[in-house]
GROMACS .gro file of C-alpha atoms in nm:
model
  366
    1UNK     CA    1  -1.027  -6.196  -5.090
    2UNK     CA    2  -0.988  -6.213  -4.713
    3UNK     CA    3  -1.292  -6.307  -4.509
    4UNK     CA    4  -1.358  -6.015  -4.276
    5UNK     CA    5  -1.495  -6.027  -3.926
    6UNK     CA    6  -1.796  -5.801  -3.879
    7UNK     CA    7  -1.775  -5.589  -3.565
    8UNK     CA    8  -2.062  -5.426  -3.385
    9UNK     CA    9  -1.919  -5.085  -3.462
   10UNK     CA   10  -1.913  -5.148  -3.839
   11UNK     CA   11  -2.188  -4.951  -4.008
   12UNK     CA   12  -2.265  -4.807  -4.348
   13UNK     CA   13  -2.451  -4.476  -4.293
   14UNK     CA   14  -2.370  -4.328  -4.635
   15UNK     CA   15  -2.737  -4.281  -4.719
   16UNK     CA   16  -2.798  -4.090  -4.396
   17UNK     CA   17  -2.497  -3.868  -4.467
   18UNK     CA   18  -2.616  -3.806  -4.823
   19UNK     CA   19  -2.956  -3.694  -4.693
   20UNK     CA   20  -2.796  -3.449  -4.452
   21UNK     CA   21  -2.580  -3.305  -4.732
   22UNK     CA   22  -2.881  -3.272  -4.963
   23UNK     CA   23  -3.065  -3.080  -4.694
   24UNK     CA   24  -2.767  -2.851  -4.632
   25UNK     CA   25  -2.728  -2.790  -5.006
   26UNK     CA   26  -3.094  -2.699  -5.039
   27UNK     CA   27  -3.088  -2.467  -4.738
   28UNK     CA   28  -2.735  -2.343  -4.806
   29UNK     CA   29  -2.633  -2.443  -4.453
   30UNK     CA   30  -2.255  -2.467  -4.387
   31UNK     CA   31  -2.138  -2.806  -4.262
   32UNK     CA   32  -1.855  -2.879  -4.022
   33UNK     CA   33  -1.734  -3.231  -4.109
   34UNK     CA   34  -1.595  -3.431  -3.820
   35UNK     CA   35  -1.516  -3.788  -3.715
   36UNK     CA   36  -1.260  -3.854  -3.444
   37UNK     CA   37  -1.198  -3.479  -3.419
   38UNK     CA   38  -0.834  -3.545  -3.321
   39UNK     CA   39  -0.702  -3.316  -3.596
   40UNK     CA   40  -0.921  -3.013  -3.523
   41UNK     CA   41  -0.605  -2.817  -3.435
   42UNK     CA   42  -0.494  -2.838  -3.801
   43UNK     CA   43  -0.642  -2.553  -4.005
   44UNK     CA   44  -0.887  -2.274  -3.941
   45UNK     CA   45  -1.196  -2.319  -3.723
   46UNK     CA   46  -1.521  -2.390  -3.908
   47UNK     CA   47  -1.861  -2.257  -3.812
   48UNK     CA   48  -2.148  -2.476  -3.923
   49UNK     CA   49  -2.383  -2.768  -3.853
   50UNK     CA   50  -2.191  -3.077  -3.754
   51UNK     CA   51  -2.181  -3.363  -4.005
   52UNK     CA   52  -2.037  -3.653  -3.811
   53UNK     CA   53  -1.903  -3.944  -4.015
   54UNK     CA   54  -1.754  -4.138  -3.721
   55UNK     CA   55  -2.029  -4.399  -3.733
   56UNK     CA   56  -1.958  -4.473  -4.098
   57UNK     CA   57  -1.694  -4.731  -4.015
   58UNK     CA   58  -1.553  -5.071  -4.096
   59UNK     CA   59  -1.346  -5.244  -4.362
   60UNK     CA   60  -1.551  -5.294  -4.677
   61UNK     CA   61  -1.311  -5.531  -4.851
   62UNK     CA   62  -0.953  -5.647  -4.821
   63UNK     CA   63  -0.746  -5.850  -5.068
   64UNK     CA   64  -0.397  -5.912  -4.925
   65UNK     CA   65  -0.286  -6.082  -5.245
   66UNK     CA   66  -0.374  -5.780  -5.455
   67UNK     CA   67  -0.253  -5.544  -5.182
   68UNK     CA   68  -0.579  -5.348  -5.178
   69UNK     CA   69  -0.806  -5.252  -4.889
   70UNK     CA   70  -1.125  -5.049  -4.899
   71UNK     CA   71  -1.240  -4.888  -4.576
   72UNK     CA   72  -1.509  -4.649  -4.460
   73UNK     CA   73  -1.390  -4.303  -4.360
   74UNK     CA   74  -1.493  -4.326  -3.995
   75UNK     CA   75  -1.283  -4.639  -3.932
   76UNK     CA   76  -1.032  -4.589  -3.656
   77UNK     CA   77  -0.670  -4.599  -3.768
   78UNK     CA   78  -0.582  -4.834  -3.482
   79UNK     CA   79  -0.839  -5.090  -3.605
   80UNK     CA   80  -0.726  -5.065  -3.966
   81UNK     CA   81  -0.359  -5.098  -3.874
   82UNK     CA   82  -0.436  -5.404  -3.661
   83UNK     CA   83  -0.631  -5.572  -3.942
   84UNK     CA   84  -0.350  -5.510  -4.190
   85UNK     CA   85  -0.084  -5.631  -3.942
   86UNK     CA   86  -0.263  -5.966  -3.913
   87UNK     CA   87  -0.164  -6.019  -4.277
   88UNK     CA   88   0.179  -5.867  -4.222
   89UNK     CA   89   0.086  -5.557  -4.423
   90UNK     CA   90   0.070  -5.183  -4.359
   91UNK     CA   91  -0.029  -4.840  -4.484
   92UNK     CA   92   0.300  -4.730  -4.642
   93UNK     CA   93   0.254  -4.359  -4.571
   94UNK     CA   94   0.252  -4.420  -4.194
   95UNK     CA   95  -0.030  -4.179  -4.100
   96UNK     CA   96  -0.003  -4.005  -3.761
   97UNK     CA   97  -0.242  -4.111  -3.484
   98UNK     CA   98  -0.337  -3.829  -3.249
   99UNK     CA   99  -0.552  -4.034  -3.014
  100UNK     CA  100  -0.766  -4.349  -3.000
  101UNK     CA  101  -1.041  -4.175  -3.197
  102UNK     CA  102  -0.818  -4.093  -3.497
  103UNK     CA  103  -0.980  -4.211  -3.819
  104UNK     CA  104  -0.854  -4.303  -4.164
  105UNK     CA  105  -1.081  -4.037  -4.316
  106UNK     CA  106  -0.916  -3.765  -4.105
  107UNK     CA  107  -0.572  -3.892  -4.204
  108UNK     CA  108  -0.655  -3.864  -4.573
  109UNK     CA  109  -0.846  -3.536  -4.543
  110UNK     CA  110  -0.546  -3.369  -4.375
  111UNK     CA  111  -0.300  -3.544  -4.605
  112UNK     CA  112  -0.063  -3.619  -4.317
  113UNK     CA  113   0.220  -3.873  -4.360
  114UNK     CA  114   0.473  -4.015  -4.114
  115UNK     CA  115   0.854  -4.060  -4.110
  116UNK     CA  116   0.848  -4.299  -4.409
  117UNK     CA  117   0.712  -4.030  -4.643
  118UNK     CA  118   1.028  -3.938  -4.845
  119UNK     CA  119   1.111  -4.301  -4.911
  120UNK     CA  120   0.764  -4.450  -4.965
  121UNK     CA  121   0.538  -4.167  -5.074
  122UNK     CA  122   0.259  -3.943  -4.942
  123UNK     CA  123  -0.096  -4.037  -4.843
  124UNK     CA  124  -0.232  -3.936  -5.183
  125UNK     CA  125   0.012  -4.170  -5.359
  126UNK     CA  126  -0.160  -4.474  -5.207
  127UNK     CA  127  -0.521  -4.370  -5.261
  128UNK     CA  128  -0.656  -4.588  -5.541
  129UNK     CA  129  -1.015  -4.471  -5.535
  130UNK     CA  130  -1.285  -4.309  -5.321
  131UNK     CA  131  -1.657  -4.283  -5.277
  132UNK     CA  132  -1.739  -3.916  -5.223
  133UNK     CA  133  -2.060  -3.741  -5.126
  134UNK     CA  134  -2.097  -3.446  -5.359
  135UNK     CA  135  -2.261  -3.109  -5.294
  136UNK     CA  136  -2.596  -3.240  -5.424
  137UNK     CA  137  -2.582  -3.532  -5.181
  138UNK     CA  138  -2.492  -3.788  -5.448
  139UNK     CA  139  -2.260  -4.074  -5.360
  140UNK     CA  140  -2.013  -4.112  -5.648
  141UNK     CA  141  -1.714  -4.340  -5.697
  142UNK     CA  142  -1.386  -4.208  -5.828
  143UNK     CA  143  -1.075  -4.401  -5.928
  144UNK     CA  144  -1.034  -4.779  -5.907
  145UNK     CA  145  -1.235  -4.985  -6.156
  146UNK     CA  146  -1.517  -4.734  -6.189
  147UNK     CA  147  -1.482  -4.359  -6.237
  148UNK     CA  148  -1.741  -4.091  -6.277
  149UNK     CA  149  -1.633  -3.734  -6.341
  150UNK     CA  150  -1.776  -3.418  -6.187
  151UNK     CA  151  -1.690  -3.111  -6.392
  152UNK     CA  152  -1.402  -3.309  -6.543
  153UNK     CA  153  -1.225  -3.378  -6.214
  154UNK     CA  154  -1.115  -3.709  -6.064
  155UNK     CA  155  -1.144  -3.647  -5.692
  156UNK     CA  156  -0.962  -3.956  -5.565
  157UNK     CA  157  -0.626  -3.805  -5.487
  158UNK     CA  158  -0.754  -3.448  -5.481
  159UNK     CA  159  -0.935  -3.531  -5.155
  160UNK     CA  160  -0.604  -3.593  -4.978
  161UNK     CA  161  -0.522  -3.272  -4.798
  162UNK     CA  162  -0.842  -3.091  -4.903
  163UNK     CA  163  -0.971  -3.110  -4.543
  164UNK     CA  164  -1.327  -3.186  -4.652
  165UNK     CA  165  -1.365  -2.863  -4.847
  166UNK     CA  166  -1.448  -3.037  -5.179
  167UNK     CA  167  -1.682  -3.315  -5.061
  168UNK     CA  168  -1.740  -3.572  -4.793
  169UNK     CA  169  -1.514  -3.878  -4.796
  170UNK     CA  170  -1.725  -4.190  -4.753
  171UNK     CA  171  -1.498  -4.481  -4.851
  172UNK     CA  172  -1.132  -4.494  -4.950
  173UNK     CA  173  -0.940  -4.769  -5.133
  174UNK     CA  174  -0.569  -4.794  -5.062
  175UNK     CA  175  -0.271  -4.978  -5.195
  176UNK     CA  176  -0.097  -5.148  -4.903
  177UNK     CA  177   0.247  -5.303  -4.875
  178UNK     CA  178   0.406  -5.589  -4.682
  179UNK     CA  179   0.566  -5.505  -4.351
  180UNK     CA  180   0.945  -5.524  -4.404
  181UNK     CA  181   1.106  -5.850  -4.297
  182UNK     CA  182   1.373  -5.677  -4.091
  183UNK     CA  183   1.380  -5.344  -3.913
  184UNK     CA  184   1.656  -5.182  -3.709
  185UNK     CA  185   1.688  -4.826  -3.579
  186UNK     CA  186   2.009  -4.661  -3.472
  187UNK     CA  187   2.136  -4.345  -3.308
  188UNK     CA  188   2.463  -4.164  -3.389
  189UNK     CA  189   2.615  -3.861  -3.215
  190UNK     CA  190   2.666  -3.599  -3.482
  191UNK     CA  191   2.653  -3.222  -3.534
  192UNK     CA  192   2.379  -3.077  -3.749
  193UNK     CA  193   2.618  -2.980  -4.028
  194UNK     CA  194   2.772  -3.328  -4.033
  195UNK     CA  195   2.429  -3.494  -4.018
  196UNK     CA  196   2.293  -3.301  -4.316
  197UNK     CA  197   2.607  -3.386  -4.513
  198UNK     CA  198   2.577  -3.751  -4.410
  199UNK     CA  199   2.213  -3.771  -4.510
  200UNK     CA  200   2.293  -3.617  -4.847
  201UNK     CA  201   2.568  -3.875  -4.898
  202UNK     CA  202   2.348  -4.170  -4.793
  203UNK     CA  203   2.064  -4.047  -5.010
  204UNK     CA  204   2.273  -4.109  -5.320
  205UNK     CA  205   2.320  -4.474  -5.234
  206UNK     CA  206   2.081  -4.776  -5.260
  207UNK     CA  207   2.046  -4.827  -4.886
  208UNK     CA  208   1.737  -4.961  -4.699
  209UNK     CA  209   1.667  -4.633  -4.516
  210UNK     CA  210   1.302  -4.562  -4.439
  211UNK     CA  211   1.332  -4.281  -4.185
  212UNK     CA  212   1.597  -4.026  -4.086
  213UNK     CA  213   1.585  -3.746  -3.832
  214UNK     CA  214   1.819  -3.522  -3.630
  215UNK     CA  215   1.777  -3.339  -3.302
  216UNK     CA  216   2.004  -3.206  -3.028
  217UNK     CA  217   2.331  -3.354  -3.158
  218UNK     CA  218   2.196  -3.695  -3.257
  219UNK     CA  219   2.116  -3.849  -3.594
  220UNK     CA  220   1.845  -4.115  -3.599
  221UNK     CA  221   1.808  -4.363  -3.883
  222UNK     CA  222   1.569  -4.652  -3.949
  223UNK     CA  223   1.671  -4.939  -4.171
  224UNK     CA  224   1.406  -5.172  -4.319
  225UNK     CA  225   1.408  -5.445  -4.577
  226UNK     CA  226   1.566  -5.789  -4.619
  227UNK     CA  227   1.764  -5.934  -4.328
  228UNK     CA  228   2.100  -5.931  -4.511
  229UNK     CA  229   2.063  -5.576  -4.644
  230UNK     CA  230   1.959  -5.432  -4.307
  231UNK     CA  231   2.237  -5.619  -4.124
  232UNK     CA  232   2.506  -5.505  -4.369
  233UNK     CA  233   2.397  -5.141  -4.356
  234UNK     CA  234   2.371  -5.149  -3.975
  235UNK     CA  235   2.727  -5.276  -3.946
  236UNK     CA  236   2.849  -5.016  -4.191
  237UNK     CA  237   2.686  -4.717  -4.021
  238UNK     CA  238   2.751  -4.822  -3.662
  239UNK     CA  239   2.593  -4.626  -3.383
  240UNK     CA  240   2.378  -4.734  -3.088
  241UNK     CA  241   2.052  -4.927  -3.107
  242UNK     CA  242   1.739  -4.713  -3.097
  243UNK     CA  243   1.393  -4.833  -2.991
  244UNK     CA  244   1.140  -4.857  -3.274
  245UNK     CA  245   0.901  -4.663  -3.050
  246UNK     CA  246   1.100  -4.352  -3.127
  247UNK     CA  247   0.944  -4.325  -3.473
  248UNK     CA  248   0.592  -4.375  -3.345
  249UNK     CA  249   0.645  -4.101  -3.087
  250UNK     CA  250   0.779  -3.870  -3.358
  251UNK     CA  251   0.494  -3.960  -3.595
  252UNK     CA  252   0.225  -3.896  -3.335
  253UNK     CA  253   0.394  -3.589  -3.180
  254UNK     CA  254   0.436  -3.773  -2.850
  255UNK     CA  255   0.811  -3.714  -2.835
  256UNK     CA  256   0.920  -3.477  -2.558
  257UNK     CA  257   1.025  -3.219  -2.817
  258UNK     CA  258   0.660  -3.136  -2.889
  259UNK     CA  259   0.600  -2.992  -2.539
  260UNK     CA  260   0.572  -2.614  -2.587
  261UNK     CA  261   0.675  -2.338  -2.352
  262UNK     CA  262   0.445  -2.043  -2.294
  263UNK     CA  263   0.434  -1.817  -2.595
  264UNK     CA  264   0.576  -2.076  -2.836
  265UNK     CA  265   0.396  -2.199  -3.148
  266UNK     CA  266   0.473  -2.522  -3.330
  267UNK     CA  267   0.556  -2.480  -3.697
  268UNK     CA  268   0.614  -2.735  -3.970
  269UNK     CA  269   0.866  -2.623  -4.233
  270UNK     CA  270   0.850  -2.808  -4.564
  271UNK     CA  271   1.171  -2.766  -4.760
  272UNK     CA  272   1.351  -2.914  -5.062
  273UNK     CA  273   1.585  -3.206  -4.985
  274UNK     CA  274   1.938  -3.112  -4.874
  275UNK     CA  275   1.840  -2.757  -4.771
  276UNK     CA  276   2.096  -2.628  -4.520
  277UNK     CA  277   2.000  -2.484  -4.184
  278UNK     CA  278   1.791  -2.169  -4.219
  279UNK     CA  279   1.895  -1.837  -4.066
  280UNK     CA  280   1.640  -1.832  -3.786
  281UNK     CA  281   1.671  -1.673  -3.444
  282UNK     CA  282   1.580  -2.004  -3.284
  283UNK     CA  283   1.778  -2.223  -3.048
  284UNK     CA  284   1.902  -2.542  -3.218
  285UNK     CA  285   1.729  -2.751  -2.951
  286UNK     CA  286   1.394  -2.606  -3.063
  287UNK     CA  287   1.426  -2.750  -3.414
  288UNK     CA  288   1.364  -3.116  -3.501
  289UNK     CA  289   1.475  -3.229  -3.844
  290UNK     CA  290   1.257  -3.508  -3.991
  291UNK     CA  291   1.223  -3.664  -4.338
  292UNK     CA  292   1.599  -3.648  -4.382
  293UNK     CA  293   1.583  -3.272  -4.325
  294UNK     CA  294   1.303  -3.182  -4.564
  295UNK     CA  295   1.046  -3.153  -4.283
  296UNK     CA  296   1.149  -2.942  -3.984
  297UNK     CA  297   0.953  -2.886  -3.668
  298UNK     CA  298   1.021  -2.550  -3.507
  299UNK     CA  299   0.912  -2.421  -3.164
  300UNK     CA  300   0.927  -2.047  -3.159
  301UNK     CA  301   0.757  -1.716  -3.079
  302UNK     CA  302   0.880  -1.564  -3.407
  303UNK     CA  303   0.624  -1.392  -3.623
  304UNK     CA  304   0.473  -1.589  -3.908
  305UNK     CA  305   0.607  -1.354  -4.175
  306UNK     CA  306   0.962  -1.402  -4.051
  307UNK     CA  307   0.940  -1.780  -4.076
  308UNK     CA  308   0.763  -1.780  -4.406
  309UNK     CA  309   1.005  -1.535  -4.566
  310UNK     CA  310   1.300  -1.759  -4.474
  311UNK     CA  311   1.118  -2.070  -4.601
  312UNK     CA  312   1.026  -1.900  -4.925
  313UNK     CA  313   1.384  -1.802  -4.989
  314UNK     CA  314   1.476  -2.171  -4.964
  315UNK     CA  315   1.189  -2.283  -5.187
  316UNK     CA  316   0.965  -2.412  -4.909
  317UNK     CA  317   0.665  -2.311  -4.697
  318UNK     CA  318   0.564  -2.300  -4.331
  319UNK     CA  319   0.246  -2.425  -4.159
  320UNK     CA  320   0.138  -2.343  -3.804
  321UNK     CA  321   0.017  -2.641  -3.598
  322UNK     CA  322  -0.098  -2.434  -3.302
  323UNK     CA  323  -0.362  -2.187  -3.425
  324UNK     CA  324  -0.399  -2.038  -3.078
  325UNK     CA  325  -0.042  -1.903  -3.106
  326UNK     CA  326   0.007  -1.823  -3.471
  327UNK     CA  327   0.251  -1.541  -3.418
  328UNK     CA  328   0.040  -1.294  -3.606
  329UNK     CA  329  -0.046  -1.530  -3.893
  330UNK     CA  330  -0.374  -1.459  -4.064
  331UNK     CA  331  -0.384  -1.825  -4.164
  332UNK     CA  332  -0.205  -2.136  -4.039
  333UNK     CA  333  -0.125  -2.209  -4.407
  334UNK     CA  334   0.107  -2.015  -4.635
  335UNK     CA  335  -0.092  -1.758  -4.840
  336UNK     CA  336  -0.143  -1.860  -5.202
  337UNK     CA  337  -0.015  -1.657  -5.493
  338UNK     CA  338  -0.274  -1.513  -5.727
  339UNK     CA  339  -0.252  -1.785  -5.992
  340UNK     CA  340  -0.280  -2.075  -5.749
  341UNK     CA  341  -0.557  -1.903  -5.555
  342UNK     CA  342  -0.757  -1.864  -5.876
  343UNK     CA  343  -0.737  -2.238  -5.940
  344UNK     CA  344  -0.847  -2.311  -5.583
  345UNK     CA  345  -1.140  -2.074  -5.607
  346UNK     CA  346  -1.252  -2.220  -5.941
  347UNK     CA  347  -1.230  -2.575  -5.811
  348UNK     CA  348  -1.424  -2.485  -5.499
  349UNK     CA  349  -1.692  -2.311  -5.703
  350UNK     CA  350  -1.734  -2.616  -5.927
  351UNK     CA  351  -1.751  -2.874  -5.649
  352UNK     CA  352  -1.908  -2.669  -5.370
  353UNK     CA  353  -2.104  -2.387  -5.530
  354UNK     CA  354  -2.290  -2.294  -5.208
  355UNK     CA  355  -1.981  -2.321  -4.988
  356UNK     CA  356  -2.132  -2.582  -4.752
  357UNK     CA  357  -1.827  -2.808  -4.707
  358UNK     CA  358  -1.600  -2.691  -4.422
  359UNK     CA  359  -1.607  -2.328  -4.532
  360UNK     CA  360  -1.293  -2.137  -4.435
  361UNK     CA  361  -1.106  -2.445  -4.320
  362UNK     CA  362  -0.808  -2.385  -4.543
  363UNK     CA  363  -0.837  -2.013  -4.619
  364UNK     CA  364  -1.083  -1.750  -4.509
  365UNK     CA  365  -1.218  -1.685  -4.859
  366UNK     CA  366  -1.302  -2.052  -4.930
   0.00000   0.00000   0.00000
């Protein structure tokens, strides 16, 4: 176990948070759960009393040999990444950082993953366990060595992407991985059609690719792994050298592409691998292909129904990242079908009977 430095900002305020939740449960007062508040744009606005977990911060334990770290939800992502980097390790799902105040709890609650996602896995895949504050204000542990069930559910991975609607994340345990020995990024001039065909071809081969994107006539690829493997693949693919900062800018939406013109909304299209270009009335320069083509960022003034219909035909879905310009969308998230909605409602009713946790964050009804 690594000896951890204690910082002045490190605090365990779980008991205080539990007391606030107990009071809200008793009074049936809706809570708006926040920390860094850098992801407030993602989802529907919540009306309620603020429950701020930002002060619940710090690394609880870290074992580099076992590749496990446990951290409080209010811990800033920058601090956690720095601590892991000291031991040449990382969070494999590469969570986006939308400002200095971005926290690990927010990253898990929104379920966001970076460019490495298709090759490494999603945020939920690396969550080993959690401590969650339940609707009654109890602090329970799920996953890991100890597991207690609430209504038969294990909340550990379920919390990823739930946006605080099922409970309050207090602590999270993650599996971490070593930082690759070698890393090289390259840029190749290529049409969209050729790029999608190339990515499909490369995806069938055991190559050390950990990120792939296309925009405006250029294919971008990141190679990571052993020195010899990266070098051999780099020589085989050719192209020009690309700064590693490119992937960070893409991950954190700092790339110039993410600047919107008046009337445009930013949409994230999630599609099956190898999906060809969709029939959208959108300029090619306003689409950024990430995750080897399975995640596509689209800047457009098209109506939500138009985008979602095209995505649905291809087996995917569309999410609006700019709620102030949703193009007529009732919700930033794709509406659920009746069967899935029933499951969501039942789960919400079991874990948040009084609807106090971020009500309406995902969908108006719950």
